[in-house]
């Protein structure tokens, strides 16, 4: 039986979703899961009449305001709300949690799900922290709360997950399994260099670097988990004296630490290495591991090629025009083209010519001078009876090779062209 479209987009089956829902009073949809909105749609589609949906508005900026709004929105008029009574008596946040849970239990007798969307309008600091921490212990057994947000802090959610009071859905597709569920006080750093260059620390975005140099050095450190001071100086300050470079380096490094709230690196054995106080989730590392696994393990190659293609959403650090970043960008673009070709040839082997053609043409947009890929495309067009397009592909290759290298296509390619154009 084929997988429903909404499950494909959500990248999570209903069975997996429900296994996370089971026996957990709170469930979080992972904020940076690509299919988070599809996860919401999956919930709404599946539970239909057994779900109560509330999306926070711009006015829901405090705990008390939000509670007033949600009681007025989802409860019947005239409902004797314990929550509103608690607000009127200026109850402590943990007392508000008890009152709110009691109201949720009174709303319906049958089991239902309360879906809270755009929850990041509230955040989880200040009074929200004790409210959230208190809620799981007092939740009625017939109610579960599912929380969807674009941004969510590491805490208090991580503690609740480790205590078994909350679960997270969609973290399987997140970098390194996502930021939730790790024991201890390690910071969680997420770096998306293949998605436009976005950085999150403990679930919140880093939006300012105090100049381009701290940002560039930050990415260099993330991309080079073990590097010497001399290597850094040769890349960033090749024309400075060691004394001058040392001063600028330490000032820049301090700015990075201020932006993250953590030291990014430690100095050990002559190398700068990633600090053990940070868990680094880096899309480039996951991308390269997928490509390498696909090359080594032929049996699981297609799954690894798929993962690599999904991770590569944009060229590496667009806008960073330094020599090291440009070299890295070219290297990763090459690997992305490899992944596209791998998928193209995989689908061609299955006889799925349209899908194969799509991936191979995408590869040629990245690497227009790869003659063997042009030949693959020509052959697929020929197999589909599209001789004119196959001949046009040959002409495109001829122009590309002439302009780039001053050469003509190889004998194998010319022979294929002669077969294609033969009457």
Tab-separated table of C-alpha atoms in Angstrom:
chain	number	residue	atom	x	y	z
A	1	UNK	CA	0.000	0.000	0.000
A	2	UNK	CA	1.405	3.412	-0.940
A	3	UNK	CA	2.222	5.986	1.725
A	4	UNK	CA	-0.274	8.903	1.883
A	5	UNK	CA	1.067	12.164	0.424
A	6	UNK	CA	0.827	14.037	3.721
A	7	UNK	CA	2.988	11.368	5.398
A	8	UNK	CA	5.544	11.605	2.593
A	9	UNK	CA	5.817	15.368	3.007
A	10	UNK	CA	5.923	15.086	6.796
A	11	UNK	CA	8.647	12.407	6.490
A	12	UNK	CA	6.944	10.694	9.431
A	13	UNK	CA	4.411	7.889	9.226
A	14	UNK	CA	1.229	8.074	11.260
A	15	UNK	CA	2.337	4.951	13.129
A	16	UNK	CA	5.592	6.608	14.197
A	17	UNK	CA	3.723	9.760	15.123
A	18	UNK	CA	1.251	7.901	17.325
A	19	UNK	CA	4.018	5.937	19.023
A	20	UNK	CA	5.461	9.279	20.164
A	21	UNK	CA	2.034	10.495	21.309
A	22	UNK	CA	1.411	7.417	23.424
A	23	UNK	CA	1.438	8.091	27.190
A	24	UNK	CA	3.103	11.515	26.850
A	25	UNK	CA	1.219	14.551	28.156
A	26	UNK	CA	3.318	16.905	25.995
A	27	UNK	CA	4.579	16.393	22.433
A	28	UNK	CA	6.826	18.825	20.550
A	29	UNK	CA	7.038	19.069	16.764
A	30	UNK	CA	10.725	19.613	16.053
A	31	UNK	CA	11.048	23.301	15.056
A	32	UNK	CA	13.499	22.863	12.175
A	33	UNK	CA	11.956	19.739	10.732
A	34	UNK	CA	11.349	20.411	7.016
A	35	UNK	CA	7.876	18.905	7.175
A	36	UNK	CA	6.692	20.577	10.388
A	37	UNK	CA	3.626	22.101	8.720
A	38	UNK	CA	2.857	18.723	7.166
A	39	UNK	CA	3.043	17.190	10.645
A	40	UNK	CA	0.356	19.659	11.734
A	41	UNK	CA	-1.723	18.689	8.700
A	42	UNK	CA	-1.242	14.998	9.521
A	43	UNK	CA	-2.578	15.574	13.030
A	44	UNK	CA	-5.566	17.575	11.830
A	45	UNK	CA	-6.361	14.993	9.159
A	46	UNK	CA	-6.078	11.983	11.447
A	47	UNK	CA	-7.775	13.216	14.599
A	48	UNK	CA	-10.421	15.378	12.915
A	49	UNK	CA	-13.146	15.708	15.579
A	50	UNK	CA	-10.777	14.604	18.354
A	51	UNK	CA	-8.496	17.599	18.079
A	52	UNK	CA	-8.820	21.142	19.394
A	53	UNK	CA	-6.692	23.603	17.418
A	54	UNK	CA	-5.491	26.963	18.703
A	55	UNK	CA	-2.949	29.180	16.965
A	56	UNK	CA	-1.385	31.913	19.049
A	57	UNK	CA	-1.894	35.463	17.807
A	58	UNK	CA	0.351	38.503	18.040
A	59	UNK	CA	-1.580	39.495	21.170
A	60	UNK	CA	-0.608	36.275	22.991
A	61	UNK	CA	2.547	37.739	24.468
A	62	UNK	CA	2.194	36.847	28.164
A	63	UNK	CA	1.122	33.713	30.001
A	64	UNK	CA	-1.964	35.372	31.474
A	65	UNK	CA	-3.060	36.968	28.183
A	66	UNK	CA	-2.702	33.701	26.295
A	67	UNK	CA	-4.649	31.747	28.916
A	68	UNK	CA	-7.477	34.301	28.808
A	69	UNK	CA	-7.611	34.112	25.018
A	70	UNK	CA	-7.527	30.324	24.761
A	71	UNK	CA	-10.218	29.908	27.441
A	72	UNK	CA	-12.417	32.396	25.601
A	73	UNK	CA	-11.749	30.744	22.244
A	74	UNK	CA	-12.101	27.001	22.876
A	75	UNK	CA	-14.410	26.847	25.910
A	76	UNK	CA	-18.170	27.438	25.758
A	77	UNK	CA	-19.493	30.834	26.801
A	78	UNK	CA	-20.231	30.970	30.512
A	79	UNK	CA	-17.842	28.107	31.345
A	80	UNK	CA	-16.798	28.316	34.991
A	81	UNK	CA	-13.074	28.466	34.312
A	82	UNK	CA	-10.658	27.627	37.091
A	83	UNK	CA	-7.947	29.241	34.984
A	84	UNK	CA	-9.667	32.641	34.840
A	85	UNK	CA	-10.356	32.479	38.556
A	86	UNK	CA	-6.683	31.712	39.201
A	87	UNK	CA	-5.602	34.641	37.014
A	88	UNK	CA	-7.947	36.949	38.913
A	89	UNK	CA	-6.401	35.853	42.211
A	90	UNK	CA	-2.889	36.424	40.798
A	91	UNK	CA	-1.916	32.790	41.186
A	92	UNK	CA	1.682	31.593	40.730
A	93	UNK	CA	2.483	30.042	37.306
A	94	UNK	CA	2.540	26.493	38.703
A	95	UNK	CA	-0.925	27.123	40.186
A	96	UNK	CA	-2.081	28.393	36.805
A	97	UNK	CA	-0.869	25.092	35.312
A	98	UNK	CA	-3.041	23.145	37.786
A	99	UNK	CA	-6.094	25.284	36.970
A	100	UNK	CA	-5.548	25.092	33.204
A	101	UNK	CA	-5.128	21.304	33.314
A	102	UNK	CA	-8.367	21.008	35.311
A	103	UNK	CA	-10.211	23.100	32.709
A	104	UNK	CA	-8.831	20.926	29.895
A	105	UNK	CA	-10.119	17.838	31.691
A	106	UNK	CA	-13.566	19.404	32.001
A	107	UNK	CA	-13.812	20.440	28.347
A	108	UNK	CA	-14.417	16.898	27.073
A	109	UNK	CA	-14.814	13.517	28.691
A	110	UNK	CA	-13.370	11.577	25.730
A	111	UNK	CA	-9.710	11.571	24.735
A	112	UNK	CA	-8.584	14.504	22.597
A	113	UNK	CA	-5.507	16.416	21.484
A	114	UNK	CA	-4.955	20.133	22.030
A	115	UNK	CA	-2.748	21.444	19.213
A	116	UNK	CA	-1.025	24.745	19.992
A	117	UNK	CA	0.430	26.367	16.883
A	118	UNK	CA	2.854	29.327	16.652
A	119	UNK	CA	3.809	28.697	20.277
A	120	UNK	CA	7.036	30.670	19.858
A	121	UNK	CA	5.015	33.865	20.301
A	122	UNK	CA	5.150	33.068	24.034
A	123	UNK	CA	8.592	31.545	24.430
A	124	UNK	CA	9.504	29.518	27.507
A	125	UNK	CA	11.293	31.942	29.799
A	126	UNK	CA	10.051	33.941	32.775
A	127	UNK	CA	6.671	32.721	34.136
A	128	UNK	CA	6.334	30.286	31.230
A	129	UNK	CA	9.156	28.103	32.550
A	130	UNK	CA	7.501	27.054	35.854
A	131	UNK	CA	4.123	26.823	34.083
A	132	UNK	CA	5.474	24.403	31.453
A	133	UNK	CA	7.458	22.360	33.985
A	134	UNK	CA	4.384	21.943	36.199
A	135	UNK	CA	1.933	21.084	33.442
A	136	UNK	CA	2.816	17.414	32.665
A	137	UNK	CA	2.343	16.283	36.284
A	138	UNK	CA	-1.194	17.684	36.481
A	139	UNK	CA	-2.485	16.940	32.981
A	140	UNK	CA	-5.685	14.822	32.883
A	141	UNK	CA	-5.282	11.409	31.296
A	142	UNK	CA	-7.690	12.130	28.424
A	143	UNK	CA	-5.776	15.144	27.093
A	144	UNK	CA	-2.464	15.532	25.272
A	145	UNK	CA	-0.923	18.814	24.194
A	146	UNK	CA	1.015	19.006	20.923
A	147	UNK	CA	3.176	22.113	20.453
A	148	UNK	CA	4.256	23.501	17.094
A	149	UNK	CA	6.644	26.442	16.848
A	150	UNK	CA	9.206	27.846	14.470
A	151	UNK	CA	11.619	28.459	17.349
A	152	UNK	CA	11.852	26.733	20.715
A	153	UNK	CA	14.411	27.033	23.484
A	154	UNK	CA	16.413	24.050	24.693
A	155	UNK	CA	14.879	24.335	28.153
A	156	UNK	CA	12.592	23.456	29.833
A	157	UNK	CA	11.739	21.018	27.053
A	158	UNK	CA	14.984	19.049	27.245
A	159	UNK	CA	14.510	18.325	30.955
A	160	UNK	CA	10.903	17.215	30.381
A	161	UNK	CA	11.958	14.883	27.561
A	162	UNK	CA	14.704	13.339	29.690
A	163	UNK	CA	12.216	12.859	32.531
A	164	UNK	CA	9.808	11.024	30.211
A	165	UNK	CA	7.135	13.716	30.470
A	166	UNK	CA	7.414	14.918	26.878
A	167	UNK	CA	8.316	13.550	23.460
A	168	UNK	CA	9.574	15.141	20.266
A	169	UNK	CA	8.397	14.259	16.743
A	170	UNK	CA	10.502	14.941	13.667
A	171	UNK	CA	13.895	14.902	15.368
A	172	UNK	CA	14.838	11.741	13.447
A	173	UNK	CA	15.288	13.929	10.359
A	174	UNK	CA	17.067	16.709	12.262
A	175	UNK	CA	20.832	17.151	12.196
A	176	UNK	CA	22.436	14.708	14.602
A	177	UNK	CA	19.047	13.728	15.988
A	178	UNK	CA	18.243	17.296	17.007
A	179	UNK	CA	18.959	19.312	20.131
A	180	UNK	CA	16.602	17.549	22.550
A	181	UNK	CA	17.202	14.473	24.679
A	182	UNK	CA	20.867	14.857	25.567
A	183	UNK	CA	21.775	14.567	29.242
A	184	UNK	CA	24.000	17.077	30.943
A	185	UNK	CA	24.584	20.773	30.509
A	186	UNK	CA	26.012	20.825	26.993
A	187	UNK	CA	25.031	23.634	24.679
A	188	UNK	CA	23.358	22.692	21.413
A	189	UNK	CA	24.771	24.386	18.316
A	190	UNK	CA	23.011	23.898	14.964
A	191	UNK	CA	24.771	25.166	11.837
A	192	UNK	CA	23.071	25.210	8.424
A	193	UNK	CA	25.753	26.260	5.956
A	194	UNK	CA	23.914	24.543	3.064
A	195	UNK	CA	20.647	26.360	3.749
A	196	UNK	CA	21.728	29.964	3.377
A	197	UNK	CA	23.940	30.133	6.455
A	198	UNK	CA	21.796	29.945	9.597
A	199	UNK	CA	23.003	29.306	13.139
A	200	UNK	CA	20.998	28.363	16.247
A	201	UNK	CA	22.286	28.075	19.789
A	202	UNK	CA	20.067	26.216	22.257
A	203	UNK	CA	17.190	26.552	19.810
A	204	UNK	CA	17.456	30.312	19.218
A	205	UNK	CA	18.932	31.991	16.112
A	206	UNK	CA	22.203	33.875	16.156
A	207	UNK	CA	21.310	37.019	14.222
A	208	UNK	CA	24.307	39.284	14.838
A	209	UNK	CA	28.032	38.609	14.663
A	210	UNK	CA	29.418	42.127	15.205
A	211	UNK	CA	30.965	42.147	11.752
A	212	UNK	CA	31.845	39.665	9.022
A	213	UNK	CA	35.161	38.506	10.502
A	214	UNK	CA	33.668	36.775	13.595
A	215	UNK	CA	31.071	35.105	11.366
A	216	UNK	CA	33.694	33.873	8.890
A	217	UNK	CA	36.019	32.612	11.623
A	218	UNK	CA	33.070	30.887	13.317
A	219	UNK	CA	32.254	28.944	10.135
A	220	UNK	CA	35.921	28.116	9.592
A	221	UNK	CA	36.155	26.644	13.101
A	222	UNK	CA	32.931	24.647	12.625
A	223	UNK	CA	34.167	23.310	9.282
A	224	UNK	CA	37.648	22.516	10.658
A	225	UNK	CA	37.199	20.670	13.976
A	226	UNK	CA	40.978	20.374	14.441
A	227	UNK	CA	43.157	23.220	13.194
A	228	UNK	CA	46.432	24.862	14.207
A	229	UNK	CA	46.939	28.534	14.941
A	230	UNK	CA	49.373	28.807	12.010
A	231	UNK	CA	46.743	27.442	9.626
A	232	UNK	CA	44.221	29.986	10.885
A	233	UNK	CA	46.668	32.856	10.544
A	234	UNK	CA	47.651	31.843	7.008
A	235	UNK	CA	43.981	31.893	5.956
A	236	UNK	CA	42.774	35.050	7.721
A	237	UNK	CA	45.821	37.273	8.351
A	238	UNK	CA	48.612	36.157	5.993
A	239	UNK	CA	50.161	39.635	5.786
A	240	UNK	CA	50.192	40.432	9.503
A	241	UNK	CA	52.961	39.788	11.955
A	242	UNK	CA	52.351	36.977	14.417
A	243	UNK	CA	51.860	39.510	17.220
A	244	UNK	CA	49.268	41.522	15.264
A	245	UNK	CA	47.461	38.415	14.068
A	246	UNK	CA	47.374	37.020	17.609
A	247	UNK	CA	45.708	40.171	18.930
A	248	UNK	CA	43.064	40.239	16.182
A	249	UNK	CA	42.495	36.502	16.541
A	250	UNK	CA	41.758	36.640	20.250
A	251	UNK	CA	39.465	39.646	19.900
A	252	UNK	CA	37.550	37.890	17.109
A	253	UNK	CA	37.383	34.633	19.022
A	254	UNK	CA	36.001	36.472	22.070
A	255	UNK	CA	33.257	38.018	19.934
A	256	UNK	CA	32.218	34.553	18.779
A	257	UNK	CA	31.991	33.355	22.377
A	258	UNK	CA	29.881	36.389	23.306
A	259	UNK	CA	27.427	35.671	20.484
A	260	UNK	CA	27.103	31.979	21.358
A	261	UNK	CA	27.238	32.217	25.140
A	262	UNK	CA	29.777	29.366	25.008
A	263	UNK	CA	33.412	28.901	24.066
A	264	UNK	CA	33.367	27.350	20.601
A	265	UNK	CA	36.883	25.882	20.790
A	266	UNK	CA	39.495	24.627	23.248
A	267	UNK	CA	43.250	24.647	22.677
A	268	UNK	CA	44.718	21.153	23.135
A	269	UNK	CA	47.935	19.530	21.934
A	270	UNK	CA	48.710	22.333	19.494
A	271	UNK	CA	45.246	22.334	17.924
A	272	UNK	CA	42.043	24.296	18.308
A	273	UNK	CA	39.280	21.712	18.690
A	274	UNK	CA	35.533	21.931	19.314
A	275	UNK	CA	34.691	22.550	22.954
A	276	UNK	CA	33.321	19.509	24.821
A	277	UNK	CA	30.683	21.843	26.294
A	278	UNK	CA	29.002	22.051	22.887
A	279	UNK	CA	27.201	19.487	20.749
A	280	UNK	CA	27.693	20.647	17.168
A	281	UNK	CA	25.007	19.710	14.633
A	282	UNK	CA	26.453	20.620	11.215
A	283	UNK	CA	24.621	20.018	7.946
A	284	UNK	CA	27.837	19.884	5.901
A	285	UNK	CA	29.200	17.069	8.043
A	286	UNK	CA	25.970	15.070	7.663
A	287	UNK	CA	25.941	15.776	3.913
A	288	UNK	CA	29.507	14.560	3.413
A	289	UNK	CA	28.928	11.479	5.544
A	290	UNK	CA	25.910	10.603	3.367
A	291	UNK	CA	27.953	10.957	0.177
A	292	UNK	CA	30.791	8.881	1.608
A	293	UNK	CA	28.414	6.161	2.843
A	294	UNK	CA	26.762	6.021	-0.580
A	295	UNK	CA	30.135	5.466	-2.254
A	296	UNK	CA	31.219	2.780	0.227
A	297	UNK	CA	27.914	0.937	0.777
A	298	UNK	CA	26.325	0.177	-2.570
A	299	UNK	CA	23.342	-1.572	-0.968
A	300	UNK	CA	22.174	1.576	0.814
A	301	UNK	CA	23.484	4.054	-1.729
A	302	UNK	CA	20.110	5.367	-2.892
A	303	UNK	CA	18.983	6.293	0.648
A	304	UNK	CA	22.260	8.109	1.271
A	305	UNK	CA	22.085	9.902	-2.083
A	306	UNK	CA	18.546	11.037	-1.202
A	307	UNK	CA	19.660	12.360	2.160
A	308	UNK	CA	22.557	14.246	0.587
A	309	UNK	CA	20.309	15.871	-2.025
A	310	UNK	CA	17.775	16.892	0.632
A	311	UNK	CA	20.471	18.473	2.797
A	312	UNK	CA	21.989	20.495	-0.054
A	313	UNK	CA	19.434	23.291	-0.245
A	314	UNK	CA	21.819	26.031	-1.394
A	315	UNK	CA	25.476	26.473	-2.234
A	316	UNK	CA	27.827	26.601	0.739
A	317	UNK	CA	27.745	29.972	2.538
A	318	UNK	CA	26.442	32.164	-0.282
A	319	UNK	CA	27.918	35.632	-0.070
A	320	UNK	CA	31.111	34.604	1.723
A	321	UNK	CA	33.740	35.385	-0.897
A	322	UNK	CA	36.910	34.290	0.869
A	323	UNK	CA	39.365	31.893	-0.773
A	324	UNK	CA	38.780	29.053	1.713
A	325	UNK	CA	34.977	29.353	1.454
A	326	UNK	CA	35.072	29.438	-2.342
A	327	UNK	CA	37.233	26.308	-2.429
A	328	UNK	CA	34.894	24.570	-0.015
A	329	UNK	CA	31.882	25.687	-2.033
A	330	UNK	CA	33.317	24.136	-5.205
A	331	UNK	CA	34.166	20.894	-3.375
A	332	UNK	CA	30.659	20.533	-1.939
A	333	UNK	CA	29.008	21.429	-5.252
A	334	UNK	CA	30.995	18.592	-6.825
A	335	UNK	CA	29.717	16.148	-4.206
A	336	UNK	CA	26.156	17.399	-4.691
A	337	UNK	CA	26.443	16.700	-8.416
A	338	UNK	CA	27.712	13.207	-7.539
A	339	UNK	CA	24.604	12.636	-5.430
A	340	UNK	CA	22.300	13.797	-8.229
A	341	UNK	CA	24.053	11.519	-10.713
A	342	UNK	CA	23.862	8.629	-8.269
A	343	UNK	CA	20.100	9.075	-7.973
A	344	UNK	CA	19.703	9.550	-11.712
A	345	UNK	CA	21.482	6.297	-12.492
A	346	UNK	CA	19.620	4.523	-9.685
A	347	UNK	CA	16.243	5.462	-11.177
A	348	UNK	CA	17.441	4.675	-14.665
A	349	UNK	CA	18.343	1.172	-13.462
A	350	UNK	CA	14.750	0.816	-12.230
A	351	UNK	CA	13.409	1.911	-15.608
A	352	UNK	CA	12.057	5.170	-14.134
A	353	UNK	CA	13.354	7.320	-16.960
A	354	UNK	CA	11.546	10.592	-16.190
A	355	UNK	CA	12.848	10.644	-12.618
A	356	UNK	CA	16.315	9.690	-13.817
A	357	UNK	CA	16.257	12.481	-16.371
A	358	UNK	CA	15.254	15.047	-13.750
A	359	UNK	CA	18.191	14.242	-11.489
A	360	UNK	CA	20.725	14.056	-14.318
A	361	UNK	CA	19.671	17.407	-15.768
A	362	UNK	CA	19.982	18.947	-12.307
A	363	UNK	CA	23.507	17.504	-12.112
A	364	UNK	CA	24.387	19.136	-15.425
A	365	UNK	CA	23.261	22.513	-14.125
A	366	UNK	CA	25.929	22.109	-11.454
A	367	UNK	CA	28.576	20.516	-13.691
A	368	UNK	CA	27.787	21.335	-17.355
A	369	UNK	CA	31.085	19.899	-18.649
A	370	UNK	CA	30.585	16.304	-17.385
A	371	UNK	CA	30.455	14.460	-20.687
A	372	UNK	CA	29.376	11.062	-19.351
A	373	UNK	CA	26.279	12.636	-17.808
A	374	UNK	CA	25.394	14.311	-21.114
A	375	UNK	CA	25.712	10.875	-22.672
A	376	UNK	CA	23.333	9.410	-20.063
A	377	UNK	CA	20.804	12.126	-20.883
A	378	UNK	CA	21.158	11.565	-24.624
A	379	UNK	CA	20.552	7.842	-24.173
A	380	UNK	CA	17.431	8.386	-22.047
A	381	UNK	CA	15.996	10.796	-24.618
A	382	UNK	CA	16.733	8.202	-27.303
A	383	UNK	CA	15.033	5.448	-25.268
A	384	UNK	CA	11.979	7.689	-24.920
A	385	UNK	CA	11.848	8.321	-28.669
A	386	UNK	CA	12.864	11.962	-28.255
A	387	UNK	CA	15.595	12.016	-30.896
A	388	UNK	CA	15.524	15.774	-31.481
A	389	UNK	CA	16.112	16.460	-27.793
A	390	UNK	CA	18.898	13.862	-27.708
A	391	UNK	CA	20.582	15.567	-30.680
A	392	UNK	CA	20.108	18.966	-29.043
A	393	UNK	CA	21.786	17.640	-25.901
A	394	UNK	CA	24.789	16.610	-28.002
A	395	UNK	CA	25.002	20.090	-29.531
A	396	UNK	CA	24.874	21.648	-26.078
A	397	UNK	CA	27.737	19.399	-24.946
A	398	UNK	CA	29.753	20.281	-28.043
A	399	UNK	CA	29.428	24.020	-27.338
A	400	UNK	CA	30.295	23.576	-23.663
A	401	UNK	CA	33.439	21.530	-24.317
A	402	UNK	CA	34.596	23.904	-27.064
A	403	UNK	CA	34.135	27.002	-24.918
A	404	UNK	CA	35.638	25.473	-21.762
A	405	UNK	CA	38.490	23.347	-23.118
A	406	UNK	CA	38.688	23.831	-26.883
A	407	UNK	CA	37.954	20.138	-27.507
A	408	UNK	CA	35.227	18.066	-29.139
A	409	UNK	CA	33.230	15.221	-27.580
A	410	UNK	CA	34.886	11.828	-27.247
A	411	UNK	CA	34.571	9.043	-29.798
A	412	UNK	CA	32.037	7.186	-27.596
A	413	UNK	CA	29.777	10.244	-27.484
A	414	UNK	CA	30.098	10.887	-31.217
A	415	UNK	CA	29.222	7.255	-31.927
A	416	UNK	CA	26.081	7.569	-29.799
A	417	UNK	CA	25.136	10.761	-31.631
A	418	UNK	CA	25.509	8.954	-34.984
A	419	UNK	CA	23.178	6.187	-33.768
A	420	UNK	CA	20.641	8.741	-32.571
A	421	UNK	CA	20.633	10.713	-35.816
A	422	UNK	CA	20.707	7.725	-38.149
A	423	UNK	CA	17.640	7.523	-40.426
